[in-house]
mmCIF file of C-alpha atoms and ligand atoms in Angstrom:
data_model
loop_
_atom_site.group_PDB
_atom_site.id
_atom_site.type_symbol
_atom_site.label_atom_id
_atom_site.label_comp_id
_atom_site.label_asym_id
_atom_site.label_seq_id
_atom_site.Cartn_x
_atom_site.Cartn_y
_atom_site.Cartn_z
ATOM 1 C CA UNK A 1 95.713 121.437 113.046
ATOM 2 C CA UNK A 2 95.527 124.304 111.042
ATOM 3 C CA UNK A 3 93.259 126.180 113.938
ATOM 4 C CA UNK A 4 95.660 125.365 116.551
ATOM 5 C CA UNK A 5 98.485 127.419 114.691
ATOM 6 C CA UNK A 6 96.282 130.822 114.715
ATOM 7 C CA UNK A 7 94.597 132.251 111.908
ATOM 8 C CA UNK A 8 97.650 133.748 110.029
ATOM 9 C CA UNK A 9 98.466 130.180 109.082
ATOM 10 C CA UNK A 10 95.617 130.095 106.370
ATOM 11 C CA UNK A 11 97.686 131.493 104.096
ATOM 12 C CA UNK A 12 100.089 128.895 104.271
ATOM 13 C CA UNK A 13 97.176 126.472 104.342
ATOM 14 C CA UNK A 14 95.624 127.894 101.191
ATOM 15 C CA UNK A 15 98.751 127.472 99.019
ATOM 16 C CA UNK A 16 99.484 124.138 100.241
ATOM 17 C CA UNK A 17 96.121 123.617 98.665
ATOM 18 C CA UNK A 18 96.605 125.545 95.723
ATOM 19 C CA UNK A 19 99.618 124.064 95.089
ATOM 20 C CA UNK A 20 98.251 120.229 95.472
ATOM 21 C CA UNK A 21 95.251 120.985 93.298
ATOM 22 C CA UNK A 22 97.311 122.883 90.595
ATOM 23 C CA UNK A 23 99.805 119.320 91.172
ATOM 24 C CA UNK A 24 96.411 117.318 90.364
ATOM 25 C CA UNK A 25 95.586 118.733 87.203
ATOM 26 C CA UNK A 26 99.166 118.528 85.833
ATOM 27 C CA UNK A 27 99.151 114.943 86.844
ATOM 28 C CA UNK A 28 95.561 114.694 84.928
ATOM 29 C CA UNK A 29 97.053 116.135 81.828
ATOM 30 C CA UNK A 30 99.875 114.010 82.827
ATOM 31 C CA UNK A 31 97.799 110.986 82.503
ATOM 32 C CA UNK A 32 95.874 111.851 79.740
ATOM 33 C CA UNK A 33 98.869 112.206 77.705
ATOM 34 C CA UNK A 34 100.670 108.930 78.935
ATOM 35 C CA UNK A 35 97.027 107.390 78.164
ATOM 36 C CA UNK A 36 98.003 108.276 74.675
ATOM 37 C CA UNK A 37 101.598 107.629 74.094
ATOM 38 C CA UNK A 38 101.044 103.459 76.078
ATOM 39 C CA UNK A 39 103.399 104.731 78.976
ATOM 40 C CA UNK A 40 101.572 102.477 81.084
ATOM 41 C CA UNK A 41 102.072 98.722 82.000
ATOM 42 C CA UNK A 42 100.834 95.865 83.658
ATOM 43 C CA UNK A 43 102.912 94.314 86.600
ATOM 44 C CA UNK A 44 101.485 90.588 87.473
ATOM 45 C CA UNK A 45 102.083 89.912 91.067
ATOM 46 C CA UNK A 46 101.532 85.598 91.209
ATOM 47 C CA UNK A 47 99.048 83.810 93.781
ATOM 48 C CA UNK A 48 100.110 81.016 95.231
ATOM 49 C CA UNK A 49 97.682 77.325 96.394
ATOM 50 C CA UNK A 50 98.806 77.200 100.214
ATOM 51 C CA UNK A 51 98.337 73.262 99.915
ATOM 52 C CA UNK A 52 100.581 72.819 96.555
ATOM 53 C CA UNK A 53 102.729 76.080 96.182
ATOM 54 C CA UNK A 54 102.101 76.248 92.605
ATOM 55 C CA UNK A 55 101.217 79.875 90.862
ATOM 56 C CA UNK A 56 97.383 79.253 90.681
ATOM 57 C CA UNK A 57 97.055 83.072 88.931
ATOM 58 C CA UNK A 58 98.111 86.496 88.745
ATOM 59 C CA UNK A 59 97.027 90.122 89.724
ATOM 60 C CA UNK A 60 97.724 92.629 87.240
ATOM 61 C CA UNK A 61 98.862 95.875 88.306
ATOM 62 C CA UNK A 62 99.108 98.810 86.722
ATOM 63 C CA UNK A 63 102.429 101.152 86.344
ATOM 64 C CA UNK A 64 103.404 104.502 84.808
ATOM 65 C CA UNK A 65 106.513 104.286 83.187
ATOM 66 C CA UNK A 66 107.069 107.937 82.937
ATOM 67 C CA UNK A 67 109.554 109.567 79.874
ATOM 68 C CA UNK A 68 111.732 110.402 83.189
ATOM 69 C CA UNK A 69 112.634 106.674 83.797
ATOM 70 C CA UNK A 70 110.485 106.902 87.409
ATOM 71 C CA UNK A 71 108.160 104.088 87.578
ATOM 72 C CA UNK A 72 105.003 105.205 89.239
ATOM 73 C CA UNK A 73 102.658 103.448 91.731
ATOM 74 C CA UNK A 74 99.135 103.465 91.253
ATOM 75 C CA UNK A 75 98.604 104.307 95.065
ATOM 76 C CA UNK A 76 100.055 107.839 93.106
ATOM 77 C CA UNK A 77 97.907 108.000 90.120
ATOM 78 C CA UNK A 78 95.237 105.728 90.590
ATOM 79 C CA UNK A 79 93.436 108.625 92.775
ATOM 80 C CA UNK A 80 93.798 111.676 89.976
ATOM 81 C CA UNK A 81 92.916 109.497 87.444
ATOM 82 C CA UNK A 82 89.593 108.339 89.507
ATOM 83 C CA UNK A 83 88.810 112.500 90.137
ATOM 84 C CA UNK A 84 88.921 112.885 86.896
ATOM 85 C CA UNK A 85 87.141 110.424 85.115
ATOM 86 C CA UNK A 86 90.085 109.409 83.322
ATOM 87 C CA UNK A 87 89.661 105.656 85.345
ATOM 88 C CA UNK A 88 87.070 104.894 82.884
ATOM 89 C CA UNK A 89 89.383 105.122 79.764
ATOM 90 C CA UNK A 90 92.408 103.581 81.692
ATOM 91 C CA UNK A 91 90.480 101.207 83.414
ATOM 92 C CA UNK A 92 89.684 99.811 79.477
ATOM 93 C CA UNK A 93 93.025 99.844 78.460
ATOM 94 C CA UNK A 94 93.952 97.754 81.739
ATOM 95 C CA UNK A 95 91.571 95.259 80.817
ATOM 96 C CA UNK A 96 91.867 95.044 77.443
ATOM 97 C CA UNK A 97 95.813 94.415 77.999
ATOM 98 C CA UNK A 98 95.406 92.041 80.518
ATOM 99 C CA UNK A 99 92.789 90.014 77.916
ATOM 100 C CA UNK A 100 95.353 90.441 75.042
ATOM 101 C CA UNK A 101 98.246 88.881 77.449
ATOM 102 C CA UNK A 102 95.637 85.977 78.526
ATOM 103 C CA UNK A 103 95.740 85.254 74.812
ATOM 104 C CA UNK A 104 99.122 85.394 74.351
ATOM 105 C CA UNK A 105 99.930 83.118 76.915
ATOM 106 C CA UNK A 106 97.456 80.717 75.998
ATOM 107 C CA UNK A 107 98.873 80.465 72.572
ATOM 108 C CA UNK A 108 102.491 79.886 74.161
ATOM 109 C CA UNK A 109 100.920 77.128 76.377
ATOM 110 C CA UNK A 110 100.939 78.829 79.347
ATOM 111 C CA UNK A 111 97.091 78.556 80.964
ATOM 112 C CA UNK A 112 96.861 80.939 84.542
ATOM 113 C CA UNK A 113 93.914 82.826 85.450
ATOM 114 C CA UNK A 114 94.364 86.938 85.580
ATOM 115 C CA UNK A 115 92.943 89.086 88.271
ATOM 116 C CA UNK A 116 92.191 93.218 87.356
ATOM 117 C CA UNK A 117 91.396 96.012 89.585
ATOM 118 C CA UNK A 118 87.830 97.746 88.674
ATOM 119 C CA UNK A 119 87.328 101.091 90.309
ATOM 120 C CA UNK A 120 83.877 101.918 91.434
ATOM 121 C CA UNK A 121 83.563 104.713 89.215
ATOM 122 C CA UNK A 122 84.290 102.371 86.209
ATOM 123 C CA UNK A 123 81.792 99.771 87.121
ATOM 124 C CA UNK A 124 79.151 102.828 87.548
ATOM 125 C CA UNK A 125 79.642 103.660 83.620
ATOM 126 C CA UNK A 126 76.636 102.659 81.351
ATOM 127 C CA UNK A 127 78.900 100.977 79.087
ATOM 128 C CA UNK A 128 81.460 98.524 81.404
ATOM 129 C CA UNK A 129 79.304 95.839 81.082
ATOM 130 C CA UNK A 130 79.508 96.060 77.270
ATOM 131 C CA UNK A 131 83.074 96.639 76.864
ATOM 132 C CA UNK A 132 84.332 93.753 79.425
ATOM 133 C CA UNK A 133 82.176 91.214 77.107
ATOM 134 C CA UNK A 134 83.230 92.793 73.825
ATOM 135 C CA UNK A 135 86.807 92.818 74.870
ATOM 136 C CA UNK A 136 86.375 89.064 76.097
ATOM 137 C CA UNK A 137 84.821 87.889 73.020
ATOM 138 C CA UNK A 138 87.600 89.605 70.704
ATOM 139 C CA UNK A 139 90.261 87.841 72.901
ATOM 140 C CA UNK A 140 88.589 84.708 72.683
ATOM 141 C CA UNK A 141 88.690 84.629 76.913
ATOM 142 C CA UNK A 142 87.893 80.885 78.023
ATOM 143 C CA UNK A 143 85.297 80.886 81.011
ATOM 144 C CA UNK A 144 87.649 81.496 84.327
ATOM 145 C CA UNK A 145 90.517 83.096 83.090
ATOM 146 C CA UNK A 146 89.685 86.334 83.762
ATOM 147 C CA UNK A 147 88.607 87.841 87.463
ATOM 148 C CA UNK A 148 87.373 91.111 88.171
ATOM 149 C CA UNK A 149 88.436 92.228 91.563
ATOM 150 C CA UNK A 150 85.795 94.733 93.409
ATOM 151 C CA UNK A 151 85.933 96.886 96.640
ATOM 152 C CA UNK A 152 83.533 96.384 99.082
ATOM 153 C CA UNK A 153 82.832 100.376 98.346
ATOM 154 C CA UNK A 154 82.238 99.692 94.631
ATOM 155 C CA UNK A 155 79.138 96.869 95.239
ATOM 156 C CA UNK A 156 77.545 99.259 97.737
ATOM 157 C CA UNK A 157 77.771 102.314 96.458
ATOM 158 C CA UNK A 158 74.466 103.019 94.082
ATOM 159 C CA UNK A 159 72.187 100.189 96.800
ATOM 160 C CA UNK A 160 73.027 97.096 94.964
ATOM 161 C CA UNK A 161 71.886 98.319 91.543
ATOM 162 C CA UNK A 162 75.214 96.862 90.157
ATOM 163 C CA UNK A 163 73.351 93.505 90.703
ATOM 164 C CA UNK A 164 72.423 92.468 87.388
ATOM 165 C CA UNK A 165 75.926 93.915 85.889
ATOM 166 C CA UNK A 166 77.647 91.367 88.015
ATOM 167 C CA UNK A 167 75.178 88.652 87.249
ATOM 168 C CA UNK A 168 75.941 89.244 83.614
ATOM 169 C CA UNK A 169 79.302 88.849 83.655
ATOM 170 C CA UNK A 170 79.602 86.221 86.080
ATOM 171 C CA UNK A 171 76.697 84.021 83.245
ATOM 172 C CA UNK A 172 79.754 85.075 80.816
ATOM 173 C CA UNK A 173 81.996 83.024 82.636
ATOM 174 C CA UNK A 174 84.125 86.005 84.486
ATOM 175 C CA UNK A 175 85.045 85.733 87.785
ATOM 176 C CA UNK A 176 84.164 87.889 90.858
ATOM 177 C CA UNK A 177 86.500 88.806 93.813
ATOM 178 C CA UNK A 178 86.133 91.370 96.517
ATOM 179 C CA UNK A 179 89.126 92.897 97.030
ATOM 180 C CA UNK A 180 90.391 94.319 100.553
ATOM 181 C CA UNK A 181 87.639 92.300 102.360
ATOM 182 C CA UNK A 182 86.722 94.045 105.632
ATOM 183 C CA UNK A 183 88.109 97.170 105.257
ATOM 184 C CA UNK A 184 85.342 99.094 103.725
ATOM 185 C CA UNK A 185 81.661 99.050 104.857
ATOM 186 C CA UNK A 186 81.679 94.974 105.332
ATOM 187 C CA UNK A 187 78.318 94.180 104.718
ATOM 188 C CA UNK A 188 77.050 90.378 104.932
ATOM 189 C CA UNK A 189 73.917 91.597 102.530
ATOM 190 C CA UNK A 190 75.818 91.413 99.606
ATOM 191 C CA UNK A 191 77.662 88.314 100.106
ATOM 192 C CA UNK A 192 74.713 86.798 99.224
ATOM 193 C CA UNK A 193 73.578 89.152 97.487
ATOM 194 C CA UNK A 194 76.239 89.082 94.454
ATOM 195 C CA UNK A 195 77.240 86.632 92.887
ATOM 196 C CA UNK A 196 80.460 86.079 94.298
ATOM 197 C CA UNK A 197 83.804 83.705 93.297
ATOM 198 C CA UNK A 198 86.493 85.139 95.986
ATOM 199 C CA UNK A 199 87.246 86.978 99.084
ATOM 200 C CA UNK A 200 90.624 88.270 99.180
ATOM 201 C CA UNK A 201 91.733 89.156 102.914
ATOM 202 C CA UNK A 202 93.221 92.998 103.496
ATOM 203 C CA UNK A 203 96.561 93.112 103.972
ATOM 204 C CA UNK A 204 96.378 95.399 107.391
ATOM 205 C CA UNK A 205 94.973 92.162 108.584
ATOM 206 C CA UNK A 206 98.055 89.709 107.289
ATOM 207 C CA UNK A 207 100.927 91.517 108.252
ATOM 208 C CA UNK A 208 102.599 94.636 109.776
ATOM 209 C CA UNK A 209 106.446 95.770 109.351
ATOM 210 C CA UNK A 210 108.198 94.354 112.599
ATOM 211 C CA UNK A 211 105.555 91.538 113.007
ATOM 212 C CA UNK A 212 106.575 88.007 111.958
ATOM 213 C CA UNK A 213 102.558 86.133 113.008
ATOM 214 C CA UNK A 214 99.690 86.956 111.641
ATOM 215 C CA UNK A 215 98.361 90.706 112.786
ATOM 216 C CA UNK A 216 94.849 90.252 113.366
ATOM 217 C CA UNK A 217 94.802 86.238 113.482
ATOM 218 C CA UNK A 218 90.735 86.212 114.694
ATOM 219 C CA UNK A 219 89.895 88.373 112.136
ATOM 220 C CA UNK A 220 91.763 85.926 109.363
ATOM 221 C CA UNK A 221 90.414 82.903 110.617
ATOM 222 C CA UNK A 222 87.096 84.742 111.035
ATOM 223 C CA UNK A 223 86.621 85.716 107.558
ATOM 224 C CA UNK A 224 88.317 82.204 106.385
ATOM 225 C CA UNK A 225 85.184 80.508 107.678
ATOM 226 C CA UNK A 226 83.108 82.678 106.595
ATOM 227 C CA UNK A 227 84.296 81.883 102.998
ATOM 228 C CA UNK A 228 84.247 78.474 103.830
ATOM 229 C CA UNK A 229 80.344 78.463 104.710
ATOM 230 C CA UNK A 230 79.754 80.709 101.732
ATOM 231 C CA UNK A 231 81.772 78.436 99.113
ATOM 232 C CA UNK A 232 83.727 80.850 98.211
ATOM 233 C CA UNK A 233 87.698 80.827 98.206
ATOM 234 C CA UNK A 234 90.085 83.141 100.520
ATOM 235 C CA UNK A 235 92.806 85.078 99.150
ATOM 236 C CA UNK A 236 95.045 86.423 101.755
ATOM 237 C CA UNK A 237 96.962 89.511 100.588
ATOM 238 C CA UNK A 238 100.830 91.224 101.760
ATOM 239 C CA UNK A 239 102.013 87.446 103.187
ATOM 240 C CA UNK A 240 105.321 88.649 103.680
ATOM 241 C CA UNK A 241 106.925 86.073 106.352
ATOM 242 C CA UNK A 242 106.971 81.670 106.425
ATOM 243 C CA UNK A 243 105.481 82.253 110.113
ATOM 244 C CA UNK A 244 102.452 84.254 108.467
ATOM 245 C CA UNK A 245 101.960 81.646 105.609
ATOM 246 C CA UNK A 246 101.852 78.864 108.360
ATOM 247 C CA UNK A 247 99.315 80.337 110.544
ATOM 248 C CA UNK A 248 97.495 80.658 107.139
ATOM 249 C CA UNK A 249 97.686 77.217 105.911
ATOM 250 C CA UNK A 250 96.741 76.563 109.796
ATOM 251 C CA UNK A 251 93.330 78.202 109.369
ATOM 252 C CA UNK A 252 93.004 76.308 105.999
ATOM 253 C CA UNK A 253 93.409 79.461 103.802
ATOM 254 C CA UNK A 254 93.438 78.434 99.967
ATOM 255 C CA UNK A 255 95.690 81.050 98.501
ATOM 256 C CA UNK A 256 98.008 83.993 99.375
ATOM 257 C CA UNK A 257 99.628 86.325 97.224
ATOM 258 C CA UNK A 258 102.714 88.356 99.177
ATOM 259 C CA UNK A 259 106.408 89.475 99.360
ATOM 260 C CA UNK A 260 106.785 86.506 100.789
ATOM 261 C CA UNK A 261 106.841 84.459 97.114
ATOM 262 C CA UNK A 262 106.787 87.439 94.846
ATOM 263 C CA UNK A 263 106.170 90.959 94.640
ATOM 264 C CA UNK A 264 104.796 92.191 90.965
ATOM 265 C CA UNK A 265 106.740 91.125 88.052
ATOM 266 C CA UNK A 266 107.571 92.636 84.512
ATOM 267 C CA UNK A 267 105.983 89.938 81.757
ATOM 268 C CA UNK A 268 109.904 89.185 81.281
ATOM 269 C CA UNK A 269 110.549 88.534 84.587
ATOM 270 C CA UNK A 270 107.312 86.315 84.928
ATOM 271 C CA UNK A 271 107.667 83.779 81.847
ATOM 272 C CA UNK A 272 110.962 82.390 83.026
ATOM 273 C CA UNK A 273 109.263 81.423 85.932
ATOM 274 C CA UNK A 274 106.030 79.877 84.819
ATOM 275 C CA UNK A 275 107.557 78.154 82.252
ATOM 276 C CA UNK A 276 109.793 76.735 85.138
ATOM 277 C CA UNK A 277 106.990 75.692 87.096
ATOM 278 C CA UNK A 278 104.960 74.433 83.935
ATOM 279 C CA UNK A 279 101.502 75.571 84.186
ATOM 280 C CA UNK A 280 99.357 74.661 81.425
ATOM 281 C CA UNK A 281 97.269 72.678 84.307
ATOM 282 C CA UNK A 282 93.733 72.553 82.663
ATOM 283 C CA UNK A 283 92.164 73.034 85.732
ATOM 284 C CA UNK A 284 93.184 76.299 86.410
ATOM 285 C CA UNK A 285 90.939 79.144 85.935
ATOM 286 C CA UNK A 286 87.817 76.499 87.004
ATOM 287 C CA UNK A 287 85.478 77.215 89.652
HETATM 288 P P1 LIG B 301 95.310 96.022 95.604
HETATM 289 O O1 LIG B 301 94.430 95.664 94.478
HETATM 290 O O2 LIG B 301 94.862 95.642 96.966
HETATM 291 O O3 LIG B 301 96.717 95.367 95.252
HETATM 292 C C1 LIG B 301 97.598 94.823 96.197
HETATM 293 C C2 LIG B 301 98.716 95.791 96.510
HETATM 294 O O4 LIG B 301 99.525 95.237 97.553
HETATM 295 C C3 LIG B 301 99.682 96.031 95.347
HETATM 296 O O5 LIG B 301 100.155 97.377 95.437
HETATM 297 C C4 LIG B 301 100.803 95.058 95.654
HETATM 298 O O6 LIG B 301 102.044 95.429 95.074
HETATM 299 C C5 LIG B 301 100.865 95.162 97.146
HETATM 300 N N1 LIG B 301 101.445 93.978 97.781
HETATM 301 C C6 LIG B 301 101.491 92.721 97.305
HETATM 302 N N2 LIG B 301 102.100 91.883 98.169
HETATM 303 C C7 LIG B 301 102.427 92.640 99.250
HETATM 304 C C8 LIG B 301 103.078 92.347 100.484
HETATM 305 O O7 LIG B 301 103.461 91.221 100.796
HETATM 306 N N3 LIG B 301 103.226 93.386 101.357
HETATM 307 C C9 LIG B 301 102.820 94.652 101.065
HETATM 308 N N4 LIG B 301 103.024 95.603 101.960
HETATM 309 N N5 LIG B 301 102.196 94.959 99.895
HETATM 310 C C10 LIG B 301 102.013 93.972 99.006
HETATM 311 P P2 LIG B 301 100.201 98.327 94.150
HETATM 312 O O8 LIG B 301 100.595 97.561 92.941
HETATM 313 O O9 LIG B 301 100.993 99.533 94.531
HETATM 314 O O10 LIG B 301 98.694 98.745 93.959
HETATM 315 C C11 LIG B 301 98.030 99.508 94.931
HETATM 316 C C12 LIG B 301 96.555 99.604 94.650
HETATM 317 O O11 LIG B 301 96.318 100.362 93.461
HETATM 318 C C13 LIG B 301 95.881 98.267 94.408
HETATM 319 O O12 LIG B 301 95.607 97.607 95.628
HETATM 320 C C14 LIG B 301 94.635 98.703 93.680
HETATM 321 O O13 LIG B 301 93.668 99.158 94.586
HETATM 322 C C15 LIG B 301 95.147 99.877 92.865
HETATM 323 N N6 LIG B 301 95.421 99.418 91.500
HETATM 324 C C16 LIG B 301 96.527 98.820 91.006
HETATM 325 N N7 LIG B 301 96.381 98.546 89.686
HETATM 326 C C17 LIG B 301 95.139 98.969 89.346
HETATM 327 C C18 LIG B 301 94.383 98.966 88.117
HETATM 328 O O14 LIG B 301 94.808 98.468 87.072
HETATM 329 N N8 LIG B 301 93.125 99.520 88.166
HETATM 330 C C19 LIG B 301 92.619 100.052 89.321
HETATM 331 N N9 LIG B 301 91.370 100.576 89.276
HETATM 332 N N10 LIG B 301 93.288 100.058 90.474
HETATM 333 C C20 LIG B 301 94.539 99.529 90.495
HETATM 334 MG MG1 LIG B 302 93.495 94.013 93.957
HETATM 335 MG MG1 LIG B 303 93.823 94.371 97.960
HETATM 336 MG MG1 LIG B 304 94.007 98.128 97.884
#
């Protein structure tokens, strides 16, 4: 692009570039700082059992509440934070909030599994495997109740050598999901190669603005058997319309998460509603 509009563009080029990287760092002080002063908060965005409806468990997802009264996405931060290391530290905190509210909730009654976002960059630090067990065993975590969701980047990266990490945590009763299933470099090596709890289905595959069916329906039903022959469960991401949650239960999808039933909610907004739908069923968070 930049070719195209002659060579006396690059300096417009080269401060547009300037001016994002100099953006970066602020953010990365930005973040550091917020790190510090608990500006950030977990969202929980419920998944729902196609066959029953009920809330079966939650996603957390992180936001920055920032001291201007903007609430941040993650699709914002998430990146800086990864450049600069700083996704090791907040990738802690996230999990050791989302183990405190596990707690919490189990002392109130209220039983439902939690799902948490691991970049690859935090599951390639020396220590994860420590901390995630530490922070387990201080929060008393029963077997299931916590899920660690994974890209398909994250496994491959480093040739499997994350292996034995997974293994470990998986013996400690932590669950394993890969996250935005065929989107990355789908591999069917390390479907059997890790040990694996759930698939959740990409969005770009669910649904697109303007279309009410499924957008790639082969694809869905595709990696919905796959699952099925693997034993592991399908989570189908960004269901945002009744016609896309039938074509779903259709291909015998377990559970969705979407628009659809709810988009991520404050803890306040959530406890109304699981109260409501009473779940203290013991056999959530089970294999
Ligand atoms: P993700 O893990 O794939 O999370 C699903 C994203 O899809 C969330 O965006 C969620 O709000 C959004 N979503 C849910 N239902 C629908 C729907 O029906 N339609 C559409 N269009 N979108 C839907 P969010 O919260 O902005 O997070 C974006 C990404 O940021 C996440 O994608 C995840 O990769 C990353 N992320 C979020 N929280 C964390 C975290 O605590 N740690 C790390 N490492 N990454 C995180
Ligand atoms: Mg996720
Ligand atoms: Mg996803
Ligand atoms: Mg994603």
């Amino acid at each position: 692009e930049s070719k195209a509009r002659g060579a006396g563009n690059y300096h417009f080029f080269t401060d547009r570039l300037q001016a994002q990287l100099i953006h970066g760092l602020e953010t990365e002080k930005e973040l550091r700082h917020a790190l510090r002063k608990q500006e950030f908060e977990l969202y929980y965005q419920p998944q729902i059992d196609l066959e029953t409806e009920a809330i079966v468990g939650l996603e957390a997802l992180i936001r920055w509440n920032r001291p201007d009264g903007q609430v941040m996405s993650p699709a914002v931060f998430i990146p800086v934070a990864v450049r600069s290391g700083l996704i090791v530290p907040m990738g802690q905190w996230v999990i050791e909030a989302a183990c405190q509210q596990i707690q919490l909730w189990e002392r109130a009654g209220i039983h439902i599994p939690v799902s948490v976002n691991v970049s690859p960059r935090q599951l390639k630090y020396q220590g994860f495997l420590d901390q995630v067990l530490q922070c387990t065993r201080h929060y008393q975590i029963r077997p299931g109740m916590l899920e660690l969701e994974l890209t398909e980047e994250a496994l491959i990266e480093n040739g499997f050598s994350h292996s034995d990490t997974l293994t470990s945590l998986r013996k400690s009763g932590i669950r394993i999901a890969i996250d935005d299933f065929g989107t990355g470099y789908s591999s069917m090596r390390y479907l059997r190669e890790f040990p694996l709890d759930r698939i959740k289905i990409d969005k770009s595959f669910v649904s697109e603005d303007g279309v009410k069916g499924l957008r790639e329906p082969a694809i869905t039903h595709s990696i919905i058997s796959l699952a099925q022959g693997l034993n592991l469960t399908v989570v189908a991401e960004g269901v945002e319309t009744r016609e896309q949650k039938r074509q779903l239960q259709r291909q015998n999808c377990r559970v969705c998460q979407g628009f659809l039933y709810y988009k991520p909610l404050r803890v306040d907004e959530l406890e109304p509603i699981l109260r409501e739908q009473g779940i203290s069923n013991k056999n959530n968070g089970s294999r």
